[in-house]
XYZ file of C-alpha atoms in Angstrom:
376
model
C -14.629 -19.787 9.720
C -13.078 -17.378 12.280
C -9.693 -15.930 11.628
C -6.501 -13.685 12.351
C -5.929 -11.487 9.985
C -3.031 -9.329 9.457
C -2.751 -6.639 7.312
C 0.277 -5.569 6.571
C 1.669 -2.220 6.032
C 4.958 -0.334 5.138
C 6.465 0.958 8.588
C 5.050 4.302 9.282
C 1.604 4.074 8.161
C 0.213 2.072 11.180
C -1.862 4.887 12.316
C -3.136 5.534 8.643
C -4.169 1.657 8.184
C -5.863 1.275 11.567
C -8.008 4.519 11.023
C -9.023 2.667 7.563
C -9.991 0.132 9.178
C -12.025 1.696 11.752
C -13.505 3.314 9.279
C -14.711 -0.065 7.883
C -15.802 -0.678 10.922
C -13.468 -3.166 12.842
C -12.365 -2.468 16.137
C -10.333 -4.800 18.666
C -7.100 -4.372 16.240
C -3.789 -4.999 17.303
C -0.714 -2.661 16.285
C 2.948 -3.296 16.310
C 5.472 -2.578 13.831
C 4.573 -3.164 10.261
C 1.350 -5.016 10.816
C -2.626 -4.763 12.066
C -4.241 -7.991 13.383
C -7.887 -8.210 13.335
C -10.183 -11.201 13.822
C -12.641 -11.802 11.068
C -14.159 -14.512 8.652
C -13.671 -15.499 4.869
C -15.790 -12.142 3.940
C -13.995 -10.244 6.296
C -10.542 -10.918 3.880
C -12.624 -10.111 0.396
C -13.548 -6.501 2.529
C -10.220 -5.719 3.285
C -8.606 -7.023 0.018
C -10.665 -5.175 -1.883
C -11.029 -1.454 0.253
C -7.457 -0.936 1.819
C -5.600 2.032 0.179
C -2.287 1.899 2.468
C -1.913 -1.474 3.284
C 0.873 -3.716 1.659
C -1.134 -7.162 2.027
C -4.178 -9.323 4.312
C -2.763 -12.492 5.315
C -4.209 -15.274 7.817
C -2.093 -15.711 10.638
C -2.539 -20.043 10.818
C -0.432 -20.179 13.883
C 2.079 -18.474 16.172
C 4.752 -20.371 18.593
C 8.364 -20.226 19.912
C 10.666 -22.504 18.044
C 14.309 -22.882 18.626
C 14.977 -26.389 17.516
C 13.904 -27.715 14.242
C 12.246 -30.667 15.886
C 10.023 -28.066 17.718
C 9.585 -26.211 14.175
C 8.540 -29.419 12.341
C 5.860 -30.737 15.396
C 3.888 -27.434 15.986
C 3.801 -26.861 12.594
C 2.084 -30.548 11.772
C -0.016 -29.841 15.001
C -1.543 -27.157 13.061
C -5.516 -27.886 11.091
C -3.872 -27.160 7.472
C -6.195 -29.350 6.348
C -9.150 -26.842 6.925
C -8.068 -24.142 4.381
C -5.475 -25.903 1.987
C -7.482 -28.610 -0.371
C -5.918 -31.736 -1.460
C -4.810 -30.541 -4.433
C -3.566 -27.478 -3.527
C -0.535 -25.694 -4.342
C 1.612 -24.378 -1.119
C 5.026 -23.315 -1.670
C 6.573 -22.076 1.832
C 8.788 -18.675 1.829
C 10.552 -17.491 4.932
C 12.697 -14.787 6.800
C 14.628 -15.060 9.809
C 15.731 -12.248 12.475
C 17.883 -12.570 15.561
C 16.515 -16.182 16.143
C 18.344 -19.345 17.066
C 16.667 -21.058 13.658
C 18.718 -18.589 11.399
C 18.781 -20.838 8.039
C 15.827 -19.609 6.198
C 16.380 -22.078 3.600
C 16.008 -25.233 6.160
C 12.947 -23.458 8.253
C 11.001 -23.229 4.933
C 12.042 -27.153 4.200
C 10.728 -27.840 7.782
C 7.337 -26.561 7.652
C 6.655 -27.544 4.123
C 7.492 -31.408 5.240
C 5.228 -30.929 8.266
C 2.430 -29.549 6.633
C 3.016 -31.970 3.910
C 2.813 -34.949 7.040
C -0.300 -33.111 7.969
C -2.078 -33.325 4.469
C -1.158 -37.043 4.379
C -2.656 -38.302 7.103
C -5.498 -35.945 6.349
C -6.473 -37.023 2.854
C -4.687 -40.771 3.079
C -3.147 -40.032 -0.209
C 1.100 -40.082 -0.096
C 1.881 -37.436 -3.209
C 0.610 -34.054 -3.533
C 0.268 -32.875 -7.293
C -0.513 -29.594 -6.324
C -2.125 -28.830 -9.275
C -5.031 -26.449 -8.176
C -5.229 -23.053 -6.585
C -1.976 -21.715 -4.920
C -1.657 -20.858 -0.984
C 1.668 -18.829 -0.175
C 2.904 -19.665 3.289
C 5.615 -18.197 4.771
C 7.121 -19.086 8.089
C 8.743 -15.590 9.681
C 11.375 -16.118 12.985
C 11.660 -13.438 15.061
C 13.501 -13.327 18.184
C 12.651 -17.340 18.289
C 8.579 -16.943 17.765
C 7.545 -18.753 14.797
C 4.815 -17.172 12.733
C 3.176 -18.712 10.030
C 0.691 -16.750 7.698
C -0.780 -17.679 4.471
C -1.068 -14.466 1.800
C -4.970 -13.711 0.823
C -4.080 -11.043 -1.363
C -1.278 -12.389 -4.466
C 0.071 -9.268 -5.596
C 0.664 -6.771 -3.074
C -2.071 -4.330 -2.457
C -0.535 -1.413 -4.387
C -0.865 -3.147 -7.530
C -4.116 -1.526 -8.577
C -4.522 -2.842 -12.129
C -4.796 0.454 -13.756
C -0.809 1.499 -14.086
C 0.191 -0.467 -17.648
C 3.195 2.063 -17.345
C 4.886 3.727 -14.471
C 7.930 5.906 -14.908
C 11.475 5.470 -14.362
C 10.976 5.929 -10.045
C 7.081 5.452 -9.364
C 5.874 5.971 -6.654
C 4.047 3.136 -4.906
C 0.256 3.819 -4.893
C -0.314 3.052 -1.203
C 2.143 5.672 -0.181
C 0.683 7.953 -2.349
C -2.949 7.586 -0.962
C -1.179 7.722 2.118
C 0.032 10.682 1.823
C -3.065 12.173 1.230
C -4.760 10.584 3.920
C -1.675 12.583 5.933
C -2.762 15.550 4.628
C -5.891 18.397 4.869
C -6.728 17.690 1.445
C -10.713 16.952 0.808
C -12.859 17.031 -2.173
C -13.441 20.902 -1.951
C -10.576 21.801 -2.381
C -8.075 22.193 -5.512
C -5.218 19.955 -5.410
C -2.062 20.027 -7.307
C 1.081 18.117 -8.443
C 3.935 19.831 -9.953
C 5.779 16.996 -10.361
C 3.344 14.427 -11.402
C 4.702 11.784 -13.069
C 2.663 8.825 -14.743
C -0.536 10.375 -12.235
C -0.382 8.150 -8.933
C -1.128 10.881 -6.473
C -3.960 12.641 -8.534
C -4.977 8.846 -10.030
C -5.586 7.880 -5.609
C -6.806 11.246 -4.835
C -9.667 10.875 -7.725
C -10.182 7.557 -6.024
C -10.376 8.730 -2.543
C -12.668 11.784 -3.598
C -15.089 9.647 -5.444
C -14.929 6.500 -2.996
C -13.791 4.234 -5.531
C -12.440 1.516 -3.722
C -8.889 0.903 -4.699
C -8.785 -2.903 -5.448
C -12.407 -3.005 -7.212
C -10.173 -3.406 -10.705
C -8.024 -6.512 -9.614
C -7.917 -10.418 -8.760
C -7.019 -11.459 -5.311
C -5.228 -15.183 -4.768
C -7.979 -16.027 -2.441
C -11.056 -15.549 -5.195
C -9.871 -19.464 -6.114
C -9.871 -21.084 -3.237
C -12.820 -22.888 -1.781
C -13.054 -21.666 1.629
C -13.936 -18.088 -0.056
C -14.177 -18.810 -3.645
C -15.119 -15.820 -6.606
C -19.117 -15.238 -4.975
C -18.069 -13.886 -1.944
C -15.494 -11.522 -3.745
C -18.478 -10.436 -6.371
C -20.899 -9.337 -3.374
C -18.459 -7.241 -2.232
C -16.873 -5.676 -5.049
C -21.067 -4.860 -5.761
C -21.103 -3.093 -2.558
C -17.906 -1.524 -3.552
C -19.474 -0.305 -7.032
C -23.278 0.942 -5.141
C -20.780 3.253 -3.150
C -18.919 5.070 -5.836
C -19.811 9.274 -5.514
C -20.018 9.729 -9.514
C -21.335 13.169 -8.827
C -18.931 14.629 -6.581
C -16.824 17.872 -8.933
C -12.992 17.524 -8.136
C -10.502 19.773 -9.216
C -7.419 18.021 -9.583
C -4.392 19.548 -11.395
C -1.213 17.808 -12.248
C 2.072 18.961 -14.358
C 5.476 17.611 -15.493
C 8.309 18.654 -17.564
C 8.627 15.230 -19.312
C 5.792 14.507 -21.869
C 5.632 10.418 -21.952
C 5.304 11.131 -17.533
C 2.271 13.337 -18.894
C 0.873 10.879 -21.641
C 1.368 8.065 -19.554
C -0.567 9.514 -16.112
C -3.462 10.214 -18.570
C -3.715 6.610 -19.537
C -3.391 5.584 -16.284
C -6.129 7.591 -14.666
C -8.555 6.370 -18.269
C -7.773 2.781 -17.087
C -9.597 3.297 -13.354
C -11.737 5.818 -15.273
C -10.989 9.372 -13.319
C -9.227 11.024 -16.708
C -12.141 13.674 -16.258
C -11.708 14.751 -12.980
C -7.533 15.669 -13.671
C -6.230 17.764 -15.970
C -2.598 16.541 -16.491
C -0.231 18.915 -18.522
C 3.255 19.164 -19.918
C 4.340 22.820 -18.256
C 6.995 23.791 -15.860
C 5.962 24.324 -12.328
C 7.439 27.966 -12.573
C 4.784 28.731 -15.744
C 1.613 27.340 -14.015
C -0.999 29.482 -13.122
C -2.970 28.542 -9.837
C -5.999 30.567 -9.842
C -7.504 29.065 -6.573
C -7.055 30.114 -2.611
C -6.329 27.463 0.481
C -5.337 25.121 -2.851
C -3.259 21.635 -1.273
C 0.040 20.665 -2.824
C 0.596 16.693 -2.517
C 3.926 15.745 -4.386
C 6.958 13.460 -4.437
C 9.780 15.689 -6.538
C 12.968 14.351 -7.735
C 15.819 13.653 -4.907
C 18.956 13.668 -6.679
C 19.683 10.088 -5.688
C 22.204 9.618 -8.719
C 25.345 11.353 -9.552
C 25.452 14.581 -10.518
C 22.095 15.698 -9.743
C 22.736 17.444 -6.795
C 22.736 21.193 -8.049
C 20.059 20.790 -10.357
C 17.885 19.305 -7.461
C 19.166 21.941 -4.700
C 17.648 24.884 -7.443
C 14.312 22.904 -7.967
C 13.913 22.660 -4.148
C 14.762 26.800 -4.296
C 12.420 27.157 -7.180
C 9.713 25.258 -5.146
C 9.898 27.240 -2.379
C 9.761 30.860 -4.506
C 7.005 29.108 -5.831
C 4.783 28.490 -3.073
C 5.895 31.463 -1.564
C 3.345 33.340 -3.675
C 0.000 31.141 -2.659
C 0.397 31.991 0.813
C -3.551 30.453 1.677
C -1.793 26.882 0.002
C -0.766 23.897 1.820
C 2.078 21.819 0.783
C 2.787 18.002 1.799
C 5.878 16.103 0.052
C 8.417 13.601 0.225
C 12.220 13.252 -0.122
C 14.999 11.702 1.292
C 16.966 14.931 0.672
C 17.909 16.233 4.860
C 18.626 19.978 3.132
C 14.847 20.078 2.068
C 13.893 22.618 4.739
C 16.816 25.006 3.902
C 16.706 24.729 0.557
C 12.448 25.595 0.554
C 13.319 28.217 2.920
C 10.871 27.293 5.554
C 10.684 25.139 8.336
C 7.961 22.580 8.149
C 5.034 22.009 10.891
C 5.375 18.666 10.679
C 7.697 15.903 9.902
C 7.236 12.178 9.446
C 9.670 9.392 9.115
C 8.325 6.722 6.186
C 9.486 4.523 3.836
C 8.849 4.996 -0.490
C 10.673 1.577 -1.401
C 13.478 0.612 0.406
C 14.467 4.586 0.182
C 13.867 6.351 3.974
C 12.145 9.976 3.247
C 11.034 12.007 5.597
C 7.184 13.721 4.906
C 7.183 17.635 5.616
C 3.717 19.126 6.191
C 3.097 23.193 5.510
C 0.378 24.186 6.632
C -1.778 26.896 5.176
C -4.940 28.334 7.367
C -7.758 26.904 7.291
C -10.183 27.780 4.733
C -13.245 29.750 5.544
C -16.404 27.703 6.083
C-alpha cells in the first residue's frame, strides 16, 4: 500500500531530518515547518521508525482538506477508506489541535471525526458497536488556518525514547536533539570528543551510536509492529538489516565528565543498556581538573542555564570558567546549547555560528566555534 508519510521533527532540525533521509535514500520530500512528507509503503514506515535519530515521530497522513463547518468536517472525514488500515476491532481514539481556524473547539473536532470514521467502519464491516479491543491506531485531526489534516501515529512513543535511558537526570536532554547536535557539528569518528557537563550520557550515549551506525530505534517497539497492514515480520527484516550494519570495529574516543556522581553512575548504565559503555569513559571530575591530551578534539555539550532562582552568578562564572577553559585547546571545536543571550560575553568569544532550536519547550540558541581543520 502506497502512503504519505510525515515525519515529524522539532522546529529547527528540518535540514538535519531531510539530509537523514536522503541518506536513506528517499528523495521527492516535502519541507515546511516542523514536518517532512515522503511517499512510501508499509516497509517504508518500519525504515524510518527504526533509523531516524532527529525526528520526533512517522505518521501516515490519511487525508488532507479545508473544513470550516462541522458538517464539512464530519463528510470528508467518512469519505475517507479507514477501512483499509484500521481492522474491525481496532482501537482509534482521535486527539486534536486547532490554530487560527474557524473550527476552534478541539474537543468537538475530535468528537466529529471519531463519529465519522466510526459511520465509516459501520457500513464497512455491517457490525453497529466497535469493542475496540485489538491493536491501537492514534488519529489526530490538526486545523490549521481551516485545512483539516488527519494523520494516524506509526511510531507510539515519540522517537527519542530509545529504550536504553531507565534514568535521566533532573533536566535531560532529549536524545534527538542531542544526535542533532552532533549531526550540526564537525565531529566524526576520528576525532576525540568531549562533554564536560555530561549528565546521565545522552550526547556521548548518540555519538557512540552515530560512530558505530547503530541505528537508534533497533532497542524499541513501534505501535505499528501490531497492526496487520505491517505486522512484527516486516519490523524484524529491518531491524536485521539494522543489526548486519553495526561498525563493531570502529575505536572511538569519547570522554565525558560531571560534578554530580549519580549524573556519572547513571550515564554509565545508560550507555551498558544500548551497549557502548566501552567506547566512553564517563568520570566524576570538574571540567577545570580534566586533562585533554588530544589536538583538533570537538566539544558537544548542553551546560546548566540558570533557569531557576538564584543561579544566575554561579552560571555567569561557569560560562567564564568555560571559556578560560577552552581557551587553552586552541586546535578544539566547541558546539553547545543554552537559552542564556549573555553566552557569548560571558565565553569571551563570539561564535561562527548561531542557530535558533528548541530543547523542550525551552528556546536555546546553538553557538558553533570552530577550530581549524585537522591535518589529513
Amino acid at each position: 500500500m502506497e502512503f504519505n508519510i510525515i515525519a515529524t521533527t522539532t522546529f529547527g532540525l528540518e535540514a538535519v531530518v531531510k539530509r537523514e533521509l536522503q541518506d536513506l535514500g528517499y528523495s521527492n520530500i516535502k519541507v515546511s515547518d516542523g514536518k517532512l512528507e515522503i511517499q512510501g509503503n508499509e516497509e517504508d514506515i518500519a525504515i524510518l521508525n527504526i533509523n531516524l535519530r532527529c525526528a520526533e515521530r512517522v505518521l501516515i497522513k490519511f487525508g488532507e482538506f479545508k473544513a470550516t463547518t462541522f458538517d464539512e468536517l464530519f463528510e470528508k472525514t467518512k469519505a475517507l477508506p479507514w477501512e483499509n488500515i484500521i481492522p474491525e476491532d481496532g482501537e482509534f481514539p482521535v486527539d486534536g489541535k486547532s490554530i487560527k481556524s474557524k473550527l476552534f473547539s478541539i474537543s468537538d473536532s475530535q468528537a466529529i471525526v471519531k463519529k465519522a470514521i466510526v459511520e465509516r467502519l459501520k457500513k464497512h464491516y455491517k457490525i453497529d458497536w466497535f469493542k475496540e479491543t485489538g491493536s491501537k491506531y492514534k488519529i489526530e485531526v490538526s486545523l490549521l488556518k481551516d485545512i483539516a489534516t488527519l494523520t494516524i501515529d506509526t511510531s507510539g512513543d515519540g522517537l527519542h525514547k530509545r529504550g536504553y535511558r531507565d534514568r535521566a537526570g533532573d533536566a535531560p536532554l532529549k536524545e534527538t536533539l542531542a544526535a542533532a547536535m552532533i549531526k550540526l557539528s564537525y565531529w566524526n569518528p576520528e576525532r576525540t570528543l568531549y562533554d564536560p557537563f555530561c549528565g546521565s550520557g545522552t550526547i556521548l550515549i548518540e555519538a557512540a551510536m552515530i560512530g558505530k551506525n547503530i541505528a537508534p530505534g533497533i532497542d524499541r517497539d513501534f505501535i505499528s509492529q501490531d497492526w496487520e497492514i505491517i505486522g512484527k515480520e516486516i519490523y524484524k527484516k529491518q531491524r536485521k538489516i539494522a543489526l548486519g550494519k553495526i561498525d563493531h570495529n570502529v575505536k572511538l574516543r569519547l570522554l565525558g565528565s560531571d560534578v554530580d556522581k549519580r549524573s556519572i553512575l547513571r550515564a554509565r548504565d545508560n550507555a551498558e543498556n544500548i551497549g557502548v559503555n566501552e567506547d566512553i569513559q564517563f568520570f566524576m571530575k570538574d571540567m577545570m581538573d580534566v586533562d585533554l591530551h588530544w589536538d583538533y578534539g570537538v566539544v558537544i555539550t548542553n551546560p546548566p542555564y540558570g533557569e531557576r532562582m538564584g543561579e544566575k552568578e554561579e552560571i555567569e562564572r561557569l560560562y567564564k570558567d568555560f571559556g578560560k577553559k577552552f581557551k587553552e585547546f586552541p586546535t578544539w571545536s566547541v558546539y553547545l546549547i543554552t537559552s542564556n543571550e549573555n553566552f557569548e560575553k560571558l565565553y569571551g568569544k563570539k561564535a561562527d555560528r548561531k542557530r535558533k532550536l528548541y530543547n523542550g519547550r525551552i528556546k536555546v540558541d546553538y553557538y558553533q566555534f570552530y577550530g581549524p581543520r585537522p591535518p589529513r
